[in-house]
Amino acid sequence: MFLFLCLVGVSGVLGTVPEPTRTWQFDQLLDHFTYGEISALTFSQRIFEYNKLWNCSADGSVGPLFVYTGNEGPLESFYYNTGFMFDIAPQFNALIVFIEHRYYGQSLPFGEDSFEPQNLRFLSSIQATSDFAQVINYYKTHYNITQVVSFGGSYGGMLTAWMRLRYPQLVDVALAASAPLPMMAKTAKPKQKFFQIVTTDFGMANEKCPTIVRDGFTKLYSMYSKGSSAYADITSSFKLCSSFKKNQFDHLIGWVRNAMLMMAMVDYPYPAEFFGNLPGWPVRLLSIDFVKNFCTYLFNRM
C-alpha cells in the first residue's frame, strides 16, 4: 500500500526516455496451458531493460522491478512514450523492464507465418499475461527482487490489472492507466462514457472549448443539409484533397472527431509519437489555439 501511495502522488520535471541498457530475448513458452509435445515449444520474446537507476545495496537488498506489460504494437512504441516510469524510478531505485506482447513487433512465435489462421490460436490475453508472469518470475528469481510494480495503459492497462488479479504472488502493485475495465465488466456504457471523458478533458483545458466544438459540428451539419450547393464550401473549409461528395459526410465527421479523440487519448505532459509527433499537453494547445481559430474560420465560411 505504501508503494502504491507513493506512485500516485509523485510529480516533478519530466525528462527524456533514455535508450535501453539491455535488449534481449526471453525463451518463452508458446502455450502455457497445454500438455504434450506442444508444451515444449518456445519462441523468442523481446525485452527492453534499463538498469542505470537500479540499486543493489551492500546488505543484499535491491530496488523494485518496474515492469511494463506490452500492448498491441512494437515494444519501441511503448518504451519511448512512457516517461512516467523513468521519472519516478530514481525515487525507488527501480529496475525498469518492458516486455513485448506476443505476436507484435519482433516477438513472433512463428516468424513470417505467425498470422496464418492456424497459428493465431496462441494469441490471447491470458497467454500474454502468462508470458509476463514467466518474465517477472525470472527477474525475481535471478536478481533477488522482492517488490514488483506493473504498469500499463489502455489495453496494456487491462493486462497490468489482470496481472495483479491473476498473479498476486508476483505483482505487488498494478498501475493501470486508461484501462477500460468497467466497460469490459459491463458496468459502464462504453460509447457515452468515453465521449464524456473526452469532453471533460477538453473542458478542463478550456471551459469554452466544448461549446465551441458542439457549435462547430452543428454548423457543419447545417452546411451539409443545404445539399450540393454547399459542397464546394466544405471542400474549401477543410482543405480536402478532392471535391467533397455526399457519401463522404460520415467519414468527414469521423475524421474531425477522431483527431480530437486521439489527442485526448495521448494527452500526456510530454511529447509522444503514438499517433504522430505531438507536443506535451496537446489538448491544451488544441483547445486554446487551434479549435478557437478553426471554428471562427469555419463560422465565417458558413
PDB file of C-alpha atoms in Angstrom:
ATOM      1  CA  MET A   1       0.000   0.000   0.000  1.00  0.00           C
ATOM      2  CA  PHE A   2       2.827   2.392   0.826  1.00  0.00           C
ATOM      3  CA  LEU A   3       4.394   1.819  -2.558  1.00  0.00           C
ATOM      4  CA  PHE A   4       1.074   2.492  -4.290  1.00  0.00           C
ATOM      5  CA  LEU A   5       0.526   5.745  -2.438  1.00  0.00           C
ATOM      6  CA  CYS A   6       3.974   6.953  -3.371  1.00  0.00           C
ATOM      7  CA  LEU A   7       3.442   6.146  -7.025  1.00  0.00           C
ATOM      8  CA  VAL A   8       0.202   8.010  -7.486  1.00  0.00           C
ATOM      9  CA  GLY A   9       1.475  11.018  -5.555  1.00  0.00           C
ATOM     10  CA  VAL A  10       4.670  11.640  -7.494  1.00  0.00           C
ATOM     11  CA  SER A  11       5.094  14.726  -9.632  1.00  0.00           C
ATOM     12  CA  GLY A  12       8.044  16.618 -10.996  1.00  0.00           C
ATOM     13  CA  VAL A  13      10.014  17.590 -14.047  1.00  0.00           C
ATOM     14  CA  LEU A  14       9.618  15.153 -16.908  1.00  0.00           C
ATOM     15  CA  GLY A  15      12.678  14.013 -18.762  1.00  0.00           C
ATOM     16  CA  THR A  16      13.622  12.259 -21.970  1.00  0.00           C
ATOM     17  CA  VAL A  17      13.368   8.480 -22.068  1.00  0.00           C
ATOM     18  CA  PRO A  18      16.890   7.012 -22.256  1.00  0.00           C
ATOM     19  CA  GLU A  19      17.965   4.195 -24.521  1.00  0.00           C
ATOM     20  CA  PRO A  20      17.640   0.667 -23.062  1.00  0.00           C
ATOM     21  CA  THR A  21      20.783  -0.541 -21.341  1.00  0.00           C
ATOM     22  CA  ARG A  22      19.995  -4.061 -22.485  1.00  0.00           C
ATOM     23  CA  THR A  23      17.858  -5.638 -25.199  1.00  0.00           C
ATOM     24  CA  TRP A  24      17.486  -9.367 -25.009  1.00  0.00           C
ATOM     25  CA  GLN A  25      15.281 -12.298 -25.981  1.00  0.00           C
ATOM     26  CA  PHE A  26      13.460 -14.390 -23.396  1.00  0.00           C
ATOM     27  CA  ASP A  27      12.845 -18.038 -24.312  1.00  0.00           C
ATOM     28  CA  GLN A  28       9.081 -18.029 -23.853  1.00  0.00           C
ATOM     29  CA  LEU A  29       6.632 -20.933 -23.838  1.00  0.00           C
ATOM     30  CA  LEU A  30       4.325 -20.970 -26.832  1.00  0.00           C
ATOM     31  CA  ASP A  31       1.406 -22.448 -24.875  1.00  0.00           C
ATOM     32  CA  HIS A  32       1.133 -22.192 -21.100  1.00  0.00           C
ATOM     33  CA  PHE A  33      -1.933 -24.418 -20.815  1.00  0.00           C
ATOM     34  CA  THR A  34      -1.389 -27.499 -22.988  1.00  0.00           C
ATOM     35  CA  TYR A  35       0.414 -30.699 -22.102  1.00  0.00           C
ATOM     36  CA  GLY A  36       2.143 -32.920 -24.616  1.00  0.00           C
ATOM     37  CA  GLU A  37       4.506 -32.193 -27.476  1.00  0.00           C
ATOM     38  CA  ILE A  38       3.327 -28.628 -27.924  1.00  0.00           C
ATOM     39  CA  SER A  39       4.158 -27.762 -24.316  1.00  0.00           C
ATOM     40  CA  ALA A  40       7.860 -27.929 -25.193  1.00  0.00           C
ATOM     41  CA  LEU A  41       7.653 -25.341 -27.996  1.00  0.00           C
ATOM     42  CA  THR A  42       9.053 -21.861 -27.355  1.00  0.00           C
ATOM     43  CA  PHE A  43       9.586 -18.546 -29.129  1.00  0.00           C
ATOM     44  CA  SER A  44      11.816 -15.508 -28.575  1.00  0.00           C
ATOM     45  CA  GLN A  45      10.139 -12.679 -26.702  1.00  0.00           C
ATOM     46  CA  ARG A  46      11.840  -9.301 -26.820  1.00  0.00           C
ATOM     47  CA  ILE A  47      12.721  -7.461 -23.597  1.00  0.00           C
ATOM     48  CA  PHE A  48      13.949  -3.893 -23.082  1.00  0.00           C
ATOM     49  CA  GLU A  49      15.776  -3.274 -19.808  1.00  0.00           C
ATOM     50  CA  TYR A  50      17.061  -0.098 -18.192  1.00  0.00           C
ATOM     51  CA  ASN A  51      19.238  -0.682 -15.132  1.00  0.00           C
ATOM     52  CA  LYS A  52      21.104   2.594 -14.529  1.00  0.00           C
ATOM     53  CA  LEU A  53      18.665   3.598 -11.790  1.00  0.00           C
ATOM     54  CA  TRP A  54      18.620   0.229 -10.086  1.00  0.00           C
ATOM     55  CA  ASN A  55      20.240  -0.044  -6.670  1.00  0.00           C
ATOM     56  CA  CYS A  56      21.872  -3.112  -5.149  1.00  0.00           C
ATOM     57  CA  SER A  57      22.802  -2.425  -1.531  1.00  0.00           C
ATOM     58  CA  ALA A  58      25.721  -3.908   0.379  1.00  0.00           C
ATOM     59  CA  ASP A  59      23.306  -5.810   2.616  1.00  0.00           C
ATOM     60  CA  GLY A  60      21.955  -7.683  -0.384  1.00  0.00           C
ATOM     61  CA  SER A  61      18.720  -5.733  -0.725  1.00  0.00           C
ATOM     62  CA  VAL A  62      17.747  -4.490  -4.178  1.00  0.00           C
ATOM     63  CA  GLY A  63      15.315  -1.994  -5.621  1.00  0.00           C
ATOM     64  CA  PRO A  64      11.929  -2.999  -7.022  1.00  0.00           C
ATOM     65  CA  LEU A  65      11.121  -4.120 -10.529  1.00  0.00           C
ATOM     66  CA  PHE A  66       9.040  -1.728 -12.643  1.00  0.00           C
ATOM     67  CA  VAL A  67       7.604  -3.797 -15.495  1.00  0.00           C
ATOM     68  CA  TYR A  68       5.520  -2.583 -18.416  1.00  0.00           C
ATOM     69  CA  THR A  69       3.029  -5.104 -19.788  1.00  0.00           C
ATOM     70  CA  GLY A  70       3.318  -4.572 -23.538  1.00  0.00           C
ATOM     71  CA  ASN A  71       0.370  -3.565 -25.706  1.00  0.00           C
ATOM     72  CA  GLU A  72      -0.681  -4.432 -29.222  1.00  0.00           C
ATOM     73  CA  GLY A  73       2.317  -2.988 -31.028  1.00  0.00           C
ATOM     74  CA  PRO A  74       6.112  -2.937 -31.309  1.00  0.00           C
ATOM     75  CA  LEU A  75       7.886  -2.517 -27.988  1.00  0.00           C
ATOM     76  CA  GLU A  76       9.546   0.753 -29.037  1.00  0.00           C
ATOM     77  CA  SER A  77       6.147   2.461 -29.248  1.00  0.00           C
ATOM     78  CA  PHE A  78       5.557   1.990 -25.543  1.00  0.00           C
ATOM     79  CA  TYR A  79       9.110   2.240 -24.246  1.00  0.00           C
ATOM     80  CA  TYR A  80       9.772   5.668 -25.733  1.00  0.00           C
ATOM     81  CA  ASN A  81       6.331   7.055 -24.857  1.00  0.00           C
ATOM     82  CA  THR A  82       6.085   6.007 -21.209  1.00  0.00           C
ATOM     83  CA  GLY A  83       8.159   8.633 -19.451  1.00  0.00           C
ATOM     84  CA  PHE A  84       6.348   8.325 -16.130  1.00  0.00           C
ATOM     85  CA  MET A  85       8.169   5.120 -15.180  1.00  0.00           C
ATOM     86  CA  PHE A  86      11.545   6.735 -15.789  1.00  0.00           C
ATOM     87  CA  ASP A  87      10.581   9.907 -13.923  1.00  0.00           C
ATOM     88  CA  ILE A  88       9.713   8.081 -10.701  1.00  0.00           C
ATOM     89  CA  ALA A  89      12.232   5.232 -10.890  1.00  0.00           C
ATOM     90  CA  PRO A  90      15.084   7.238  -9.229  1.00  0.00           C
ATOM     91  CA  GLN A  91      12.989   7.652  -6.083  1.00  0.00           C
ATOM     92  CA  PHE A  92      12.665   3.889  -5.771  1.00  0.00           C
ATOM     93  CA  ASN A  93      15.997   2.794  -7.314  1.00  0.00           C
ATOM     94  CA  ALA A  94      13.952   0.636  -9.646  1.00  0.00           C
ATOM     95  CA  LEU A  95      14.942  -1.725 -12.429  1.00  0.00           C
ATOM     96  CA  ILE A  96      12.802  -0.946 -15.494  1.00  0.00           C
ATOM     97  CA  VAL A  97      11.692  -3.726 -17.838  1.00  0.00           C
ATOM     98  CA  PHE A  98       9.409  -3.581 -20.877  1.00  0.00           C
ATOM     99  CA  ILE A  99       8.032  -6.865 -22.237  1.00  0.00           C
ATOM    100  CA  GLU A 100       6.826  -7.105 -25.819  1.00  0.00           C
ATOM    101  CA  HIS A 101       3.380  -8.638 -26.359  1.00  0.00           C
ATOM    102  CA  ARG A 102       3.396 -11.927 -28.258  1.00  0.00           C
ATOM    103  CA  TYR A 103       2.575 -11.599 -31.979  1.00  0.00           C
ATOM    104  CA  TYR A 104       3.714  -7.959 -32.090  1.00  0.00           C
ATOM    105  CA  GLY A 105       6.972  -6.258 -33.006  1.00  0.00           C
ATOM    106  CA  GLN A 106       9.727  -8.862 -33.131  1.00  0.00           C
ATOM    107  CA  SER A 107       8.054 -11.334 -30.750  1.00  0.00           C
ATOM    108  CA  LEU A 108       6.522 -13.500 -33.469  1.00  0.00           C
ATOM    109  CA  PRO A 109       6.050 -17.148 -32.409  1.00  0.00           C
ATOM    110  CA  PHE A 110       6.021 -18.449 -35.989  1.00  0.00           C
ATOM    111  CA  GLY A 111       8.049 -15.755 -37.713  1.00  0.00           C
ATOM    112  CA  GLU A 112       6.513 -14.660 -41.003  1.00  0.00           C
ATOM    113  CA  ASP A 113       3.852 -17.344 -40.628  1.00  0.00           C
ATOM    114  CA  SER A 114       2.631 -16.049 -37.270  1.00  0.00           C
ATOM    115  CA  PHE A 115      -0.564 -14.618 -38.743  1.00  0.00           C
ATOM    116  CA  GLU A 116      -1.642 -17.698 -40.620  1.00  0.00           C
ATOM    117  CA  PRO A 117      -5.076 -18.709 -39.290  1.00  0.00           C
ATOM    118  CA  GLN A 118      -3.871 -21.985 -37.802  1.00  0.00           C
ATOM    119  CA  ASN A 119      -1.155 -20.170 -35.815  1.00  0.00           C
ATOM    120  CA  LEU A 120      -3.316 -17.452 -34.306  1.00  0.00           C
ATOM    121  CA  ARG A 121      -4.831 -19.733 -31.677  1.00  0.00           C
ATOM    122  CA  PHE A 122      -1.981 -18.824 -29.333  1.00  0.00           C
ATOM    123  CA  LEU A 123      -2.786 -15.097 -29.468  1.00  0.00           C
ATOM    124  CA  SER A 124      -4.849 -14.260 -26.381  1.00  0.00           C
ATOM    125  CA  SER A 125      -4.687 -12.006 -23.349  1.00  0.00           C
ATOM    126  CA  ILE A 126      -4.445 -14.964 -20.978  1.00  0.00           C
ATOM    127  CA  GLN A 127      -1.420 -16.314 -22.869  1.00  0.00           C
ATOM    128  CA  ALA A 128       0.076 -12.798 -22.799  1.00  0.00           C
ATOM    129  CA  THR A 129      -0.321 -12.391 -19.041  1.00  0.00           C
ATOM    130  CA  SER A 130       1.219 -15.825 -18.585  1.00  0.00           C
ATOM    131  CA  ASP A 131       4.175 -14.631 -20.668  1.00  0.00           C
ATOM    132  CA  PHE A 132       4.589 -11.627 -18.402  1.00  0.00           C
ATOM    133  CA  ALA A 133       4.405 -13.841 -15.336  1.00  0.00           C
ATOM    134  CA  GLN A 134       7.238 -16.001 -16.652  1.00  0.00           C
ATOM    135  CA  VAL A 135       9.459 -12.984 -17.265  1.00  0.00           C
ATOM    136  CA  ILE A 136       8.670 -11.429 -13.877  1.00  0.00           C
ATOM    137  CA  ASN A 137       9.413 -14.709 -12.144  1.00  0.00           C
ATOM    138  CA  TYR A 138      12.734 -14.851 -13.980  1.00  0.00           C
ATOM    139  CA  TYR A 139      13.746 -11.431 -12.668  1.00  0.00           C
ATOM    140  CA  LYS A 140      12.571 -12.179  -9.132  1.00  0.00           C
ATOM    141  CA  THR A 141      14.495 -15.448  -9.096  1.00  0.00           C
ATOM    142  CA  HIS A 142      17.729 -14.315 -10.744  1.00  0.00           C
ATOM    143  CA  TYR A 143      18.016 -10.832  -9.224  1.00  0.00           C
ATOM    144  CA  ASN A 144      16.604 -11.422  -5.749  1.00  0.00           C
ATOM    145  CA  ILE A 145      13.848  -8.851  -6.354  1.00  0.00           C
ATOM    146  CA  THR A 146      11.053  -8.848  -3.783  1.00  0.00           C
ATOM    147  CA  GLN A 147       8.827  -5.961  -4.936  1.00  0.00           C
ATOM    148  CA  VAL A 148       7.210  -5.690  -8.366  1.00  0.00           C
ATOM    149  CA  VAL A 149       5.079  -2.877  -9.767  1.00  0.00           C
ATOM    150  CA  SER A 150       3.418  -3.417 -13.144  1.00  0.00           C
ATOM    151  CA  PHE A 151       2.431  -0.569 -15.437  1.00  0.00           C
ATOM    152  CA  GLY A 152       0.209  -0.405 -18.491  1.00  0.00           C
ATOM    153  CA  GLY A 153      -2.018   1.902 -20.493  1.00  0.00           C
ATOM    154  CA  SER A 154      -5.222   1.213 -22.438  1.00  0.00           C
ATOM    155  CA  TYR A 155      -5.166  -2.495 -23.379  1.00  0.00           C
ATOM    156  CA  GLY A 156      -1.810  -2.706 -21.620  1.00  0.00           C
ATOM    157  CA  GLY A 157      -3.531  -1.243 -18.566  1.00  0.00           C
ATOM    158  CA  MET A 158      -6.062  -4.044 -18.650  1.00  0.00           C
ATOM    159  CA  LEU A 159      -3.215  -6.542 -18.868  1.00  0.00           C
ATOM    160  CA  THR A 160      -1.425  -4.990 -15.917  1.00  0.00           C
ATOM    161  CA  ALA A 161      -4.625  -5.035 -13.824  1.00  0.00           C
ATOM    162  CA  TRP A 162      -5.149  -8.687 -14.713  1.00  0.00           C
ATOM    163  CA  MET A 163      -1.558  -9.382 -13.670  1.00  0.00           C
ATOM    164  CA  ARG A 164      -2.351  -8.172 -10.160  1.00  0.00           C
ATOM    165  CA  LEU A 165      -5.567 -10.215 -10.105  1.00  0.00           C
ATOM    166  CA  ARG A 166      -4.130 -13.406 -11.601  1.00  0.00           C
ATOM    167  CA  TYR A 167      -0.636 -13.312 -10.137  1.00  0.00           C
ATOM    168  CA  PRO A 168      -0.792 -11.524  -6.760  1.00  0.00           C
ATOM    169  CA  GLN A 169       2.202 -13.564  -5.628  1.00  0.00           C
ATOM    170  CA  LEU A 170       4.280 -11.900  -8.374  1.00  0.00           C
ATOM    171  CA  VAL A 171       2.840  -8.383  -8.692  1.00  0.00           C
ATOM    172  CA  ASP A 172       2.530  -6.233  -5.574  1.00  0.00           C
ATOM    173  CA  VAL A 173       1.084  -3.114  -7.217  1.00  0.00           C
ATOM    174  CA  ALA A 174      -0.545  -2.547 -10.611  1.00  0.00           C
ATOM    175  CA  LEU A 175      -0.886   0.925 -12.095  1.00  0.00           C
ATOM    176  CA  ALA A 176      -3.491   0.609 -14.869  1.00  0.00           C
ATOM    177  CA  ALA A 177      -3.810   3.880 -16.804  1.00  0.00           C
ATOM    178  CA  SER A 178      -6.817   4.449 -19.074  1.00  0.00           C
ATOM    179  CA  ALA A 179      -7.732   0.796 -18.740  1.00  0.00           C
ATOM    180  CA  PRO A 180     -11.354   0.252 -19.892  1.00  0.00           C
ATOM    181  CA  LEU A 181     -12.025  -2.412 -17.273  1.00  0.00           C
ATOM    182  CA  PRO A 182     -15.510  -1.091 -16.345  1.00  0.00           C
ATOM    183  CA  MET A 183     -16.517  -1.426 -19.991  1.00  0.00           C
ATOM    184  CA  MET A 184     -15.259  -4.996 -20.116  1.00  0.00           C
ATOM    185  CA  ALA A 185     -17.200  -5.713 -16.934  1.00  0.00           C
ATOM    186  CA  LYS A 186     -20.277  -4.034 -18.478  1.00  0.00           C
ATOM    187  CA  THR A 187     -20.573  -1.624 -15.573  1.00  0.00           C
ATOM    188  CA  ALA A 188     -20.340   1.458 -17.824  1.00  0.00           C
ATOM    189  CA  LYS A 189     -21.930   2.490 -21.094  1.00  0.00           C
ATOM    190  CA  PRO A 190     -18.921   2.311 -23.442  1.00  0.00           C
ATOM    191  CA  LYS A 191     -19.792   4.859 -26.109  1.00  0.00           C
ATOM    192  CA  GLN A 192     -21.360   7.526 -23.929  1.00  0.00           C
ATOM    193  CA  LYS A 193     -18.806   7.266 -21.148  1.00  0.00           C
ATOM    194  CA  PHE A 194     -15.849   7.516 -23.477  1.00  0.00           C
ATOM    195  CA  PHE A 195     -17.073  10.683 -25.158  1.00  0.00           C
ATOM    196  CA  GLN A 196     -17.964  12.212 -21.797  1.00  0.00           C
ATOM    197  CA  ILE A 197     -14.379  11.722 -20.669  1.00  0.00           C
ATOM    198  CA  VAL A 198     -13.020  13.280 -23.868  1.00  0.00           C
ATOM    199  CA  THR A 199     -15.348  16.268 -23.468  1.00  0.00           C
ATOM    200  CA  THR A 200     -14.246  16.691 -19.857  1.00  0.00           C
ATOM    201  CA  ASP A 201     -10.598  16.653 -20.943  1.00  0.00           C
ATOM    202  CA  PHE A 202     -11.138  19.475 -23.429  1.00  0.00           C
ATOM    203  CA  GLY A 203     -13.281  21.392 -20.937  1.00  0.00           C
ATOM    204  CA  MET A 204     -10.537  21.249 -18.323  1.00  0.00           C
ATOM    205  CA  ALA A 205      -8.107  22.728 -20.845  1.00  0.00           C
ATOM    206  CA  ASN A 206     -10.503  25.485 -21.892  1.00  0.00           C
ATOM    207  CA  GLU A 207     -14.009  25.749 -20.423  1.00  0.00           C
ATOM    208  CA  LYS A 208     -15.306  27.332 -23.635  1.00  0.00           C
ATOM    209  CA  CYS A 209     -13.960  24.561 -25.834  1.00  0.00           C
ATOM    210  CA  PRO A 210     -16.837  22.004 -25.577  1.00  0.00           C
ATOM    211  CA  THR A 211     -19.379  24.663 -26.560  1.00  0.00           C
ATOM    212  CA  ILE A 212     -17.208  25.813 -29.474  1.00  0.00           C
ATOM    213  CA  VAL A 213     -16.841  22.233 -30.705  1.00  0.00           C
ATOM    214  CA  ARG A 214     -20.567  21.491 -30.417  1.00  0.00           C
ATOM    215  CA  ASP A 215     -21.382  24.685 -32.313  1.00  0.00           C
ATOM    216  CA  GLY A 216     -18.835  23.768 -34.953  1.00  0.00           C
ATOM    217  CA  PHE A 217     -20.417  20.359 -35.553  1.00  0.00           C
ATOM    218  CA  THR A 218     -23.876  21.953 -35.613  1.00  0.00           C
ATOM    219  CA  LYS A 219     -22.693  24.377 -38.288  1.00  0.00           C
ATOM    220  CA  LEU A 220     -21.167  21.537 -40.295  1.00  0.00           C
ATOM    221  CA  TYR A 221     -24.396  19.526 -40.218  1.00  0.00           C
ATOM    222  CA  SER A 222     -26.312  22.644 -41.216  1.00  0.00           C
ATOM    223  CA  MET A 223     -23.999  23.215 -44.148  1.00  0.00           C
ATOM    224  CA  TYR A 224     -24.356  19.602 -45.257  1.00  0.00           C
ATOM    225  CA  SER A 225     -28.143  19.831 -45.113  1.00  0.00           C
ATOM    226  CA  LYS A 226     -28.086  22.555 -47.779  1.00  0.00           C
ATOM    227  CA  GLY A 227     -27.146  19.945 -50.343  1.00  0.00           C
ATOM    228  CA  SER A 228     -24.692  20.054 -53.220  1.00  0.00           C
ATOM    229  CA  SER A 229     -24.631  23.845 -53.294  1.00  0.00           C
ATOM    230  CA  ALA A 230     -22.595  23.792 -50.072  1.00  0.00           C
ATOM    231  CA  TYR A 231     -20.182  21.036 -51.030  1.00  0.00           C
ATOM    232  CA  ALA A 232     -17.652  23.450 -52.531  1.00  0.00           C
ATOM    233  CA  ASP A 233     -17.535  25.368 -49.241  1.00  0.00           C
ATOM    234  CA  ILE A 234     -16.992  22.140 -47.297  1.00  0.00           C
ATOM    235  CA  THR A 235     -14.150  21.224 -49.638  1.00  0.00           C
ATOM    236  CA  SER A 236     -12.555  24.622 -49.187  1.00  0.00           C
ATOM    237  CA  SER A 237     -13.127  24.905 -45.420  1.00  0.00           C
ATOM    238  CA  PHE A 238     -11.469  21.583 -44.681  1.00  0.00           C
ATOM    239  CA  LYS A 239      -8.857  21.878 -47.426  1.00  0.00           C
ATOM    240  CA  LEU A 240      -9.851  18.492 -48.838  1.00  0.00           C
ATOM    241  CA  CYS A 241      -7.639  16.955 -51.500  1.00  0.00           C
ATOM    242  CA  SER A 242     -10.623  16.350 -53.793  1.00  0.00           C
ATOM    243  CA  SER A 243     -14.158  17.680 -54.097  1.00  0.00           C
ATOM    244  CA  PHE A 244     -16.472  16.656 -51.275  1.00  0.00           C
ATOM    245  CA  LYS A 245     -19.166  14.104 -52.124  1.00  0.00           C
ATOM    246  CA  LYS A 246     -22.396  13.360 -50.292  1.00  0.00           C
ATOM    247  CA  ASN A 247     -21.397   9.805 -49.352  1.00  0.00           C
ATOM    248  CA  GLN A 248     -18.239  11.117 -47.625  1.00  0.00           C
ATOM    249  CA  PHE A 249     -20.015  13.046 -44.876  1.00  0.00           C
ATOM    250  CA  ASP A 250     -19.859  10.349 -42.193  1.00  0.00           C
ATOM    251  CA  HIS A 251     -16.183   9.870 -42.954  1.00  0.00           C
ATOM    252  CA  LEU A 252     -15.568  13.612 -42.648  1.00  0.00           C
ATOM    253  CA  ILE A 253     -17.349  13.750 -39.281  1.00  0.00           C
ATOM    254  CA  GLY A 254     -15.319  10.787 -38.087  1.00  0.00           C
ATOM    255  CA  TRP A 255     -12.075  12.335 -39.312  1.00  0.00           C
ATOM    256  CA  VAL A 256     -12.663  15.576 -37.400  1.00  0.00           C
ATOM    257  CA  ARG A 257     -13.939  13.782 -34.298  1.00  0.00           C
ATOM    258  CA  ASN A 258     -11.160  11.198 -34.201  1.00  0.00           C
ATOM    259  CA  ALA A 259      -8.459  13.850 -34.461  1.00  0.00           C
ATOM    260  CA  MET A 260      -9.756  15.248 -31.173  1.00  0.00           C
ATOM    261  CA  LEU A 261     -10.265  11.824 -29.620  1.00  0.00           C
ATOM    262  CA  MET A 262      -6.714  10.744 -30.366  1.00  0.00           C
ATOM    263  CA  MET A 263      -5.288  13.897 -28.842  1.00  0.00           C
ATOM    264  CA  ALA A 264      -7.306  13.211 -25.694  1.00  0.00           C
ATOM    265  CA  MET A 265      -6.059   9.620 -25.650  1.00  0.00           C
ATOM    266  CA  VAL A 266      -2.426  10.753 -25.730  1.00  0.00           C
ATOM    267  CA  ASP A 267      -2.825  13.956 -23.714  1.00  0.00           C
ATOM    268  CA  TYR A 268       0.494  13.424 -21.994  1.00  0.00           C
ATOM    269  CA  PRO A 269       2.540  16.154 -20.306  1.00  0.00           C
ATOM    270  CA  TYR A 270       5.481  15.235 -22.534  1.00  0.00           C
ATOM    271  CA  PRO A 271       5.886  14.832 -26.333  1.00  0.00           C
ATOM    272  CA  ALA A 272       4.732  11.473 -27.729  1.00  0.00           C
ATOM    273  CA  GLU A 273       4.708   9.716 -31.097  1.00  0.00           C
ATOM    274  CA  PHE A 274       1.867   7.199 -30.834  1.00  0.00           C
ATOM    275  CA  PHE A 275      -0.356   8.889 -33.430  1.00  0.00           C
ATOM    276  CA  GLY A 276       2.199  11.250 -34.914  1.00  0.00           C
ATOM    277  CA  ASN A 277       4.589  13.801 -33.462  1.00  0.00           C
ATOM    278  CA  LEU A 278       2.562  15.509 -30.747  1.00  0.00           C
ATOM    279  CA  PRO A 279       3.769  18.048 -28.195  1.00  0.00           C
ATOM    280  CA  GLY A 280       3.153  17.782 -24.483  1.00  0.00           C
ATOM    281  CA  TRP A 281      -0.417  18.582 -23.399  1.00  0.00           C
ATOM    282  CA  PRO A 282      -1.816  18.521 -26.990  1.00  0.00           C
ATOM    283  CA  VAL A 283      -5.416  19.035 -25.824  1.00  0.00           C
ATOM    284  CA  ARG A 284      -4.470  22.254 -24.077  1.00  0.00           C
ATOM    285  CA  LEU A 285      -2.812  23.589 -27.216  1.00  0.00           C
ATOM    286  CA  LEU A 286      -5.697  22.494 -29.424  1.00  0.00           C
ATOM    287  CA  SER A 287      -8.307  23.969 -27.106  1.00  0.00           C
ATOM    288  CA  ILE A 288      -6.664  27.335 -26.692  1.00  0.00           C
ATOM    289  CA  ASP A 289      -5.390  27.901 -30.209  1.00  0.00           C
ATOM    290  CA  PHE A 290      -6.424  25.531 -32.958  1.00  0.00           C
ATOM    291  CA  VAL A 291     -10.054  24.863 -32.067  1.00  0.00           C
ATOM    292  CA  LYS A 292     -10.838  28.511 -31.454  1.00  0.00           C
ATOM    293  CA  ASN A 293      -9.228  29.681 -34.680  1.00  0.00           C
ATOM    294  CA  PHE A 294     -10.593  26.752 -36.674  1.00  0.00           C
ATOM    295  CA  CYS A 295     -14.178  27.266 -35.509  1.00  0.00           C
ATOM    296  CA  THR A 296     -14.007  31.014 -36.058  1.00  0.00           C
ATOM    297  CA  TYR A 297     -12.792  30.390 -39.594  1.00  0.00           C
ATOM    298  CA  LEU A 298     -15.474  27.792 -40.185  1.00  0.00           C
ATOM    299  CA  PHE A 299     -18.233  30.060 -38.871  1.00  0.00           C
ATOM    300  CA  ASN A 300     -17.138  32.837 -41.206  1.00  0.00           C
ATOM    301  CA  ARG A 301     -17.200  30.457 -44.152  1.00  0.00           C
ATOM    302  CA  MET A 302     -20.737  29.395 -43.323  1.00  0.00           C
TER     303      MET A 302
END
